Short mmCIF file of C-alpha atoms and ligand atoms in Angstrom, two decimals:
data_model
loop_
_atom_site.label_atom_id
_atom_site.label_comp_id
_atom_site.label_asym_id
_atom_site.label_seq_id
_atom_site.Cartn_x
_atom_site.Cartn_y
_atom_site.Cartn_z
CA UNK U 2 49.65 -71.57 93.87
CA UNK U 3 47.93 -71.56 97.53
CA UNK U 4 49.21 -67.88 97.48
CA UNK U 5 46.70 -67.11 94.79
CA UNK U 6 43.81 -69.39 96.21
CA UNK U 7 43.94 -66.93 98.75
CA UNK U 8 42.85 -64.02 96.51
CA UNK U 9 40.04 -66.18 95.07
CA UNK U 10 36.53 -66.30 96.94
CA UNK U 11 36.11 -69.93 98.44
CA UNK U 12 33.03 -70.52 96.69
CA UNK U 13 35.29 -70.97 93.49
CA UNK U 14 38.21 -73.19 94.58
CA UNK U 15 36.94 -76.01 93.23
CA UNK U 16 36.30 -74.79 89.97
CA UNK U 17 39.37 -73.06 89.52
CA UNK U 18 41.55 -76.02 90.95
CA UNK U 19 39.96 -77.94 88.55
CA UNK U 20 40.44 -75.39 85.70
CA UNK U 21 44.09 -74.78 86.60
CA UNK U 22 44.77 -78.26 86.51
CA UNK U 23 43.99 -78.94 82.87
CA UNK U 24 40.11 -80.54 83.90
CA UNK U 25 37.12 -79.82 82.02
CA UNK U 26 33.93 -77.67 83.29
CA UNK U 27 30.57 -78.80 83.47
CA UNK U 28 27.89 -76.62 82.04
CA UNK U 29 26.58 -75.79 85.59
CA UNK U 30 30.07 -74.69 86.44
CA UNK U 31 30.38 -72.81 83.39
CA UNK U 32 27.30 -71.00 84.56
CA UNK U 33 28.43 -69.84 87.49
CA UNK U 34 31.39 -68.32 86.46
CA UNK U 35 29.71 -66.63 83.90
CA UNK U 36 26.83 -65.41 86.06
CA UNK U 37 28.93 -64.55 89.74
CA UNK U 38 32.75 -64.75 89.14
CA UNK U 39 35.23 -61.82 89.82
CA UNK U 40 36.22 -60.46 86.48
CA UNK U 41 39.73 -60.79 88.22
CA UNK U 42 39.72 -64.47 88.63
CA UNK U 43 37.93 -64.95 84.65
CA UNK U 44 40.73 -63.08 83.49
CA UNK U 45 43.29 -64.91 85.45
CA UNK U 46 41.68 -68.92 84.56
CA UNK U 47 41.22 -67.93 80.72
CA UNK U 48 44.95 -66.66 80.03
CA UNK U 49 46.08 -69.49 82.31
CA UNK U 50 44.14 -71.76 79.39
CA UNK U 51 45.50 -69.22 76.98
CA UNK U 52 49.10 -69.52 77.78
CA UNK U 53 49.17 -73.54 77.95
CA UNK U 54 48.07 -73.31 74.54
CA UNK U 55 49.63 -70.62 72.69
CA UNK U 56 52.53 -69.46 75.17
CA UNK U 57 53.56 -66.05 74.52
CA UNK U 58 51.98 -65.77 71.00
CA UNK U 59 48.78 -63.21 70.08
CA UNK U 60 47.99 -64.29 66.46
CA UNK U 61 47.08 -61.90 63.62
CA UNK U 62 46.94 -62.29 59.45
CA UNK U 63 46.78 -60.43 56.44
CA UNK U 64 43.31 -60.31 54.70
CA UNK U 65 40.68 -59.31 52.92
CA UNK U 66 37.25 -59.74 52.11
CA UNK U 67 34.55 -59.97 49.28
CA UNK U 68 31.00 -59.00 50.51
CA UNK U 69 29.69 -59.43 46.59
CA UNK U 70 25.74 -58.46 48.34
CA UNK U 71 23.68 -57.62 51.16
CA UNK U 72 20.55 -58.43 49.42
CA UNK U 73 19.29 -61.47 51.45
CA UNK U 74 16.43 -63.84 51.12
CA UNK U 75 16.42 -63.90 55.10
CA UNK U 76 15.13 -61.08 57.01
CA UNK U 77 17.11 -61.59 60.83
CA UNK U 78 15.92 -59.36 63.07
CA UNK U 79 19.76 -58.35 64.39
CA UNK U 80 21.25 -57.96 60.79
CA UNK U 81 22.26 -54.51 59.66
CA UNK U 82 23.66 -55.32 56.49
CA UNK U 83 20.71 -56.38 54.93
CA UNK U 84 19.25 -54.36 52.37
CA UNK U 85 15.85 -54.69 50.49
CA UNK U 86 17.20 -54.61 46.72
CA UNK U 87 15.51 -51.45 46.09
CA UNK U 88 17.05 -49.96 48.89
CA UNK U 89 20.01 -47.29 48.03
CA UNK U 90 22.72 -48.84 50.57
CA UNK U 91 21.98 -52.39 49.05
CA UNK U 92 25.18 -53.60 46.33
CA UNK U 93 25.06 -56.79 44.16
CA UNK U 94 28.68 -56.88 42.59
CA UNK U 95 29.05 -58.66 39.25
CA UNK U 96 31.44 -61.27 38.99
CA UNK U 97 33.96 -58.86 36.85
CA UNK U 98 34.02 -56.47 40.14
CA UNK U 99 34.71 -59.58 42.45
CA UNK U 100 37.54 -60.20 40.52
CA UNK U 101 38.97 -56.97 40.07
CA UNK U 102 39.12 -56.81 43.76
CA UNK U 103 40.74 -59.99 43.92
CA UNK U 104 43.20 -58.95 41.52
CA UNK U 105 44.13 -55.70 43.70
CA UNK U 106 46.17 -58.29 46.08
CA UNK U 107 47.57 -60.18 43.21
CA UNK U 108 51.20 -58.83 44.15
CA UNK U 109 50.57 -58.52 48.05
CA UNK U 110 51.19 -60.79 51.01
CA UNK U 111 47.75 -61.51 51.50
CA UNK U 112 47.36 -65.10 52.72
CA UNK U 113 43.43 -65.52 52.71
CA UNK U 114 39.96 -63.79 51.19
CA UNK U 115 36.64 -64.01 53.62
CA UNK U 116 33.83 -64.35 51.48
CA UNK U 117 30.45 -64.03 53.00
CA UNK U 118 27.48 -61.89 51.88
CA UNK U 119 23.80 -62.91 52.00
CA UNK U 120 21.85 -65.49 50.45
CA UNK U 121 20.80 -64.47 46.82
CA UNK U 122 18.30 -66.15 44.93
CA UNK U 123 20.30 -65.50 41.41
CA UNK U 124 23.39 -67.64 42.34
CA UNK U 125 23.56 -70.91 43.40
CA UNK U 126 26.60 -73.85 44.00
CA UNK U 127 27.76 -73.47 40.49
CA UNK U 128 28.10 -69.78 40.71
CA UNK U 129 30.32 -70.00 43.28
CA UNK U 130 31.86 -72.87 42.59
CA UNK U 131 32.99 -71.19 39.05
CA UNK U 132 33.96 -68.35 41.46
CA UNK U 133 35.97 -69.83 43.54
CA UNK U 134 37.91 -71.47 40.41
CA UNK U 135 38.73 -67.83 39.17
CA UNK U 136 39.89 -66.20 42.55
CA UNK U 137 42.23 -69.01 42.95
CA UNK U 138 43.48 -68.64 39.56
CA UNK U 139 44.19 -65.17 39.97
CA UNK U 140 45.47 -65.74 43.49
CA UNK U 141 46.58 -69.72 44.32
CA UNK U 142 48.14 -68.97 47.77
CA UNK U 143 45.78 -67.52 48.85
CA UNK U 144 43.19 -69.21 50.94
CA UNK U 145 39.76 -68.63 50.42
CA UNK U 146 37.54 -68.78 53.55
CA UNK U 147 34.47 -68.93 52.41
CA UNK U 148 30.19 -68.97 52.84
CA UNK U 149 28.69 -69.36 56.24
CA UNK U 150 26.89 -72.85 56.66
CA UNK U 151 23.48 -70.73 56.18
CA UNK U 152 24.92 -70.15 53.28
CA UNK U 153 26.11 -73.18 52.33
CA UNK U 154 23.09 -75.22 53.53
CA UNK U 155 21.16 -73.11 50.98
CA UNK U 156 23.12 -73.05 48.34
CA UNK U 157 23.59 -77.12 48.50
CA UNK U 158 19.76 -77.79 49.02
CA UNK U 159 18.79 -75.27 45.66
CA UNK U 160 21.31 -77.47 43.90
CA UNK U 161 19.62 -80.93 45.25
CA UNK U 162 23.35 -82.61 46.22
CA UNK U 163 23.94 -83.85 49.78
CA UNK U 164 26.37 -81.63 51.76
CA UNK U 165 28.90 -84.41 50.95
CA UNK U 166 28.96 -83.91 47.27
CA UNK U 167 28.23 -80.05 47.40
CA UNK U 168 31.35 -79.28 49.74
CA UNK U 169 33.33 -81.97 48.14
CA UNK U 170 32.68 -79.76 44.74
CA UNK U 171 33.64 -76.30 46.53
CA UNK U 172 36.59 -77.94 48.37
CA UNK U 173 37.55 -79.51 45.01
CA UNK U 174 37.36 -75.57 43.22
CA UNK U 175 39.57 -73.96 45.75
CA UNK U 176 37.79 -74.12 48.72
CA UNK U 177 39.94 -73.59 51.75
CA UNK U 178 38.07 -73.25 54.82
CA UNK U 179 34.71 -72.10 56.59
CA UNK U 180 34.21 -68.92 58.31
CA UNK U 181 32.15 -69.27 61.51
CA UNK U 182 28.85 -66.95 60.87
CA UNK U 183 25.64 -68.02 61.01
CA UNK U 184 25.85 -70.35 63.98
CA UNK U 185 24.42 -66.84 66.39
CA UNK U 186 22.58 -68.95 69.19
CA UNK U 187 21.27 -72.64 69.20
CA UNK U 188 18.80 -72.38 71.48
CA UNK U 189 15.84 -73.14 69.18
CA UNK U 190 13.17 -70.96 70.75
CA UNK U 191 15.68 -67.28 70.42
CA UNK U 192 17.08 -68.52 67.29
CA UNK U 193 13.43 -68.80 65.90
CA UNK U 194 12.39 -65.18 67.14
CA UNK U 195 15.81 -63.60 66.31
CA UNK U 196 16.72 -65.45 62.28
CA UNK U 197 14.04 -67.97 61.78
CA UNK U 198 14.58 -68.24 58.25
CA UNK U 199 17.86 -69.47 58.83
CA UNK U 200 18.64 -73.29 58.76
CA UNK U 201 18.21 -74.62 62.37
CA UNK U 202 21.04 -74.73 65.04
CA UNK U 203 21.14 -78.82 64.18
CA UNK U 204 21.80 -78.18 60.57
CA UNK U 205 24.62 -75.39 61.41
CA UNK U 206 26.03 -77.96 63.35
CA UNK U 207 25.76 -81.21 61.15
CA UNK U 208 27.19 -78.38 57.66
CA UNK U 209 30.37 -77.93 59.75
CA UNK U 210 30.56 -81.85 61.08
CA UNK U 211 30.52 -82.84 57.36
CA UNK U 212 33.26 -80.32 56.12
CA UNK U 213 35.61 -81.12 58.94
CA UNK U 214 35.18 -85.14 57.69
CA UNK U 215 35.66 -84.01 54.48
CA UNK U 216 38.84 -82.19 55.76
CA UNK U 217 37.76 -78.65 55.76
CA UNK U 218 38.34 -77.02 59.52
CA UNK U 219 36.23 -73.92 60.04
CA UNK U 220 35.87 -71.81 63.03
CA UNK U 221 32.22 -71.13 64.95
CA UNK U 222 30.70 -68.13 66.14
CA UNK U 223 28.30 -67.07 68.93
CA UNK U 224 25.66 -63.86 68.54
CA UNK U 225 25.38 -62.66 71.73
CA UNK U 226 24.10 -59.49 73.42
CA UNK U 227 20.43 -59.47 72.32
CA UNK U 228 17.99 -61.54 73.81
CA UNK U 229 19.40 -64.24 75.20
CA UNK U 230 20.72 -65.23 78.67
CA UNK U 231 23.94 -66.54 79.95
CA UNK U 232 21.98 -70.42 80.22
CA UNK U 233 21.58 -69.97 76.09
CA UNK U 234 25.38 -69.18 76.06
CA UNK U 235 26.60 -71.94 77.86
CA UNK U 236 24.41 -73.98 75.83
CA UNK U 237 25.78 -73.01 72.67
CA UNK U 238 29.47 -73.41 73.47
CA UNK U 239 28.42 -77.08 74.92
CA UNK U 240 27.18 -77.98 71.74
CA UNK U 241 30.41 -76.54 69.94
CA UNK U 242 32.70 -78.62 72.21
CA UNK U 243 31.06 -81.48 71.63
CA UNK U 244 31.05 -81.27 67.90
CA UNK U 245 34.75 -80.34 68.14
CA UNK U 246 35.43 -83.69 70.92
CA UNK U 247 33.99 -85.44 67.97
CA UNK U 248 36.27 -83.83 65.28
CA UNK U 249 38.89 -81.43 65.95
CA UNK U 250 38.00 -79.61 62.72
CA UNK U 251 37.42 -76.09 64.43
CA UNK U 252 40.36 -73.71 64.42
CA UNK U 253 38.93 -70.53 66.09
CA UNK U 254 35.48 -69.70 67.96
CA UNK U 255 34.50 -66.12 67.77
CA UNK U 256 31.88 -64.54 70.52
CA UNK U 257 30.70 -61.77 68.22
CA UNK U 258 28.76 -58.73 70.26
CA UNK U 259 25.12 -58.03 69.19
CA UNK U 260 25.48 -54.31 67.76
CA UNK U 261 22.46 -52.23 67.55
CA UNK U 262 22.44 -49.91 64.87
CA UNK U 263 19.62 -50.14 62.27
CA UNK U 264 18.38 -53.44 63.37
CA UNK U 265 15.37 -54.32 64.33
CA UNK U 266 16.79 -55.24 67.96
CA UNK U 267 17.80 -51.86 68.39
CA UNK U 268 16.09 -50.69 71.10
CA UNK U 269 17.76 -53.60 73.48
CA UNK U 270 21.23 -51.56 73.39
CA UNK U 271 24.14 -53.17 73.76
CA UNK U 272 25.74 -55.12 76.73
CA UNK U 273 28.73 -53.44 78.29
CA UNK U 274 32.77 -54.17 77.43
CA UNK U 275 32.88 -56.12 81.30
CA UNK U 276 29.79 -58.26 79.96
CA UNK U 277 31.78 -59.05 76.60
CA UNK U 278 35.33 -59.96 78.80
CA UNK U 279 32.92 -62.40 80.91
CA UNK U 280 32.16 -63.78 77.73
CA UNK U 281 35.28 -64.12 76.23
CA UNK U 282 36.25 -65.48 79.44
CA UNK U 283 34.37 -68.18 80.25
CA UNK U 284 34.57 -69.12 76.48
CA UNK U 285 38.67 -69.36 76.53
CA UNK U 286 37.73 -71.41 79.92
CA UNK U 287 34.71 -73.59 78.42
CA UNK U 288 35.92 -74.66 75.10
CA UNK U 289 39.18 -76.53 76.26
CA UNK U 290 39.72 -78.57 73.23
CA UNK U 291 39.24 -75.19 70.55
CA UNK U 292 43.03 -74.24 69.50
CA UNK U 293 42.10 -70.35 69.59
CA UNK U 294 39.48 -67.49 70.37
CA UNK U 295 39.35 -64.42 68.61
CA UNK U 296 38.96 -60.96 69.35
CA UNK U 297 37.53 -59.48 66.33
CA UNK U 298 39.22 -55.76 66.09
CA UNK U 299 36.09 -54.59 64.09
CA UNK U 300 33.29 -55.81 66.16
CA UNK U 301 34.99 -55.05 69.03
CA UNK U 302 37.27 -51.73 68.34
CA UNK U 303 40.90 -51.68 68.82
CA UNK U 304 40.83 -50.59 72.34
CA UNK U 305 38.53 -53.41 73.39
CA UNK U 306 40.82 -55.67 71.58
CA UNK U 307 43.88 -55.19 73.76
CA UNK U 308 41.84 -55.66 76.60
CA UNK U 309 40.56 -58.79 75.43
CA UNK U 310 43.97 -60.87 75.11
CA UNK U 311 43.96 -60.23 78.98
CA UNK U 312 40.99 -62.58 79.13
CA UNK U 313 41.74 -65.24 77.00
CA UNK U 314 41.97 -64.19 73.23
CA UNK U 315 44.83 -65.31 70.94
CA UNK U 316 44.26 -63.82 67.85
CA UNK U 317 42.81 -60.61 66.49
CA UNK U 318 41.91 -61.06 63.09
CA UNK U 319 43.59 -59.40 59.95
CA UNK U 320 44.32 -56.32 58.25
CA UNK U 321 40.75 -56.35 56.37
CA UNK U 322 41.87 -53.20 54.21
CA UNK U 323 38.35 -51.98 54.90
CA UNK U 324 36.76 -54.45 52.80
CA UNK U 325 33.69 -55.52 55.38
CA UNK U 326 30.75 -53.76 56.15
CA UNK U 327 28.99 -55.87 58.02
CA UNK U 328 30.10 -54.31 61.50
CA UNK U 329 30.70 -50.87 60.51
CA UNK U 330 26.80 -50.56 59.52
CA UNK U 331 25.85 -52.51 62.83
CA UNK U 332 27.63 -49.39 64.41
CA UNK U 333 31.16 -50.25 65.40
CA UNK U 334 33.43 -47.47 66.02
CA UNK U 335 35.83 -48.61 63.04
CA UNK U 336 33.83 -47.08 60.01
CA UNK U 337 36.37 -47.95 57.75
CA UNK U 338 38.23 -51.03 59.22
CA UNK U 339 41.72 -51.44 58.51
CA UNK U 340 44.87 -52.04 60.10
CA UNK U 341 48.90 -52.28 59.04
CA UNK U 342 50.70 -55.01 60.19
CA UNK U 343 52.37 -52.49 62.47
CA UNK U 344 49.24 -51.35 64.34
CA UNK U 345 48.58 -55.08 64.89
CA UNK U 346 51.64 -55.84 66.11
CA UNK U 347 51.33 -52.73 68.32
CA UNK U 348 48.34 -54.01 70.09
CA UNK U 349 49.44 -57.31 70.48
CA UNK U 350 52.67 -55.74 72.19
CA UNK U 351 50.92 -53.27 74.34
CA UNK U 352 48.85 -55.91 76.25
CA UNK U 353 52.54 -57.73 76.98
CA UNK U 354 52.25 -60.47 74.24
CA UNK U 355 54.67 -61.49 71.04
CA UNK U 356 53.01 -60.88 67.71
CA UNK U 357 52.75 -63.73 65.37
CA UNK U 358 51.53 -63.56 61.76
CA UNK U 359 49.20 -66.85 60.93
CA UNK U 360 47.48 -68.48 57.72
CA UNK U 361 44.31 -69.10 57.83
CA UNK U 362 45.78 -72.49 59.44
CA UNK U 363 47.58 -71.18 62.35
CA UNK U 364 50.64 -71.81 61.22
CA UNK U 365 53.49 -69.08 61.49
CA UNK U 366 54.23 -67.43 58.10
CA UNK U 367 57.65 -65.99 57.80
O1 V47 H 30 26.51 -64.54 61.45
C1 V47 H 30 25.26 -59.70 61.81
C2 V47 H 30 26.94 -61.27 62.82
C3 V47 H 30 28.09 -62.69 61.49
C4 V47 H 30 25.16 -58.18 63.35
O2 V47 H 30 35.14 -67.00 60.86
C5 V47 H 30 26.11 -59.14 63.68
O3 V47 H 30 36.90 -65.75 61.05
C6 V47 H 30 26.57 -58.01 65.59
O4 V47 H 30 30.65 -64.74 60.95
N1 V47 H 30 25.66 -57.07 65.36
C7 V47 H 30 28.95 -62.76 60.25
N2 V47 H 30 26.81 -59.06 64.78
C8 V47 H 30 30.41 -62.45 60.56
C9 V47 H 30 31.19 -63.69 60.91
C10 V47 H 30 32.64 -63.61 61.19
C11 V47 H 30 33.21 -62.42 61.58
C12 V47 H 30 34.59 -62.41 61.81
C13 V47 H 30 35.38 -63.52 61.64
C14 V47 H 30 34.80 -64.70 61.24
C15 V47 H 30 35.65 -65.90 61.03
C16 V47 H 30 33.42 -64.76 61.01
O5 V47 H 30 27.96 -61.33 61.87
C17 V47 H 30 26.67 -63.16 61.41
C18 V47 H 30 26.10 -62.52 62.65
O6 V47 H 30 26.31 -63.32 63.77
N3 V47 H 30 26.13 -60.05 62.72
N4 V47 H 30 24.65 -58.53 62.17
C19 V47 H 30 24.94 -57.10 64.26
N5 V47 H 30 24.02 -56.17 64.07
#
């Protein structure tokens, strides 16, 4: 150990003492790192955090998705996707399409559907809840992860039921978990210049405090990259561990990278790969009581992806079958994202770590 204290600069002993030995950061700490730290020492503190608590393992799954529209009542100023509905790239897919795509992976070893799209003013709670009922019928092991808590905050209000009794009806049709979208940044003066139609950071927060008492985890993400600073970052991962010291209902946080194409953000660019492994970094180091972090293959590319499970990441995502679009018309080099279990496993291998295939639960599947 005092061997290695000798390759770190002395203005971060403390910290990293403290990080090595299990301790929590402050947010001023957390700050630091993220602002002056050698990438060699973030790299070195966040798989030390990764390794206590997944060991060896690099996590992956087989999945798809179901993107039924990209016509959205919210206009966010970083959002690709989004189409007006006269637009020629927007899609509204009737229910019978939905299904027929869920019914491609009736005989597969898919183990869970991502459904996220926009928020439409034609369907509402029971839609989906009626949904729901039908995928699961067509495939019960699945497990469907499902609606942002944008989504589901509007979806619950239009119906007038309390998130209580509107997630209690969606967990009761099949409802298996929450994906973590939506959340981009808390602080409440970017989040009202960059999505200010969306449902405030407090409400993000309180959607996923009431599914994980109702016993439905979900994971949380962070929209970084656009016009926020490393203060707003910290920020939002403080309020994400202490939601999750409260109830240990997150499985996975996901720093997702602002991408620029056809946006109105555009002409920020994008921050560099070294400015994503920072964040990675300091969020493997700063969340100490969230299970895993995720390097999303098709935000991030493959490449980028093996490099990030050398800064803290345990898990890469799934096989997605190019079934999303949201990152491919953001501009991510993966056009059509998809991926065998082999290329997965591949990855996972080449940055020196044992492949593991996950539900949507973490636990192994054989
Ligand atoms: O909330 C939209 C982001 C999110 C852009 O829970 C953009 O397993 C970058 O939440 N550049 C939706 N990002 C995707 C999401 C997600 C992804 C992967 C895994 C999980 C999970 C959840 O996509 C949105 C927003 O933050 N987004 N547009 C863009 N131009």
């Amino acid at each position: 150990m005092d061997q290695i204290f000798k390759l770190i600069p002395e203005r971060f002993h403390a910290v990293s003492r403290k990080i090595l030995n299990g301790e929590r950061i402050t947010e001023e700490e957390g700050l630091m790192l993220l602002n002056q730290a050698p990438m060699s020492l973030l790299a070195l503190l966040a798989v030390n955090i990764k390794e206590k608590k997944s060991g060896e393992y690099v996590y992956y799954n087989r999945n798809f998705h179901i993107e039924p529209t990209n016509i959205c009542m919210f206009d966010c100023k970083f959002c690709s996707y989004r189409k007006p509905a006269d637009s020629p790239e927007a899609w509204f897919m009737e229910t019978d399409e939905i299904l027929e795509l869920a019914s491609r992976y009736k005989d597969s070893s898919v183990t869970e559907v991502h459904i996220v799209g926009a928020v439409h003013e034609s369907r509402g709670l029971l839609y989906y809840v009626n949904l729901i009922r039908k995928i699961k019928e067509i495939l019960p092991q699945v497990t469907v992860k499902a609606f942002s808590a944008v989504e589901l905050d509007s979806m619950i209000m239009q119906a007038g039921l309390s998130l209580e009794e509107g997630l209690m009806l969606l967990k009761n049709s099949g409802l298996g978990a929450i994906p973590g979208g939506g959340a981009e940044i808390f602080d409440e003066t970017v989040r009202l210049d960059i999505c200010g139609e969306k449902c405030s950071s407090a409400r993000w927060l309180e959607v996923h405090e009431t599914a994980h008492k109702l016993g439905i985890s979900s994971n949380a993400t962070m929209l970084y990259g656009h016009i926020e600073n490393n203060g707003h970052r910290i920020n939002h991962l403080k309020r994400l561990r202490d939601l999750q010291d409260r109830t240990g209902g997150f499985n996975a946080f996901i720093p997702l990278k602002y991408r620029k194409l056809n946006n109105s953000l555009s002409e920020i660019g994008e921050v560099s790969v070294t400015e994503d492994m920072r964040v990675l970094a300091v969020s493997r180091i700063f969340l100490d009581n969230f299970p895993h972090i995720k390097a999303y293959w098709p935000m991030y590319g493959k490449n980028t992806t093996q490099l990030a499970l050398n800064f803290g990441a345990d898990d890469i995502d799934g096989t997605i079958d190019d079934t999303t679009k949201i990152y491919s018309m953001a501009g991510a080099e993966e056009t059509k994202p998809s991926m065998t279990v082999a290329d997965m496993e591949s990855i996972i291998e080449g940055a020196g770590y044992i492949p593991r295939e996950r539900d949507s639960f973490y636990n192994p599947v054989k």
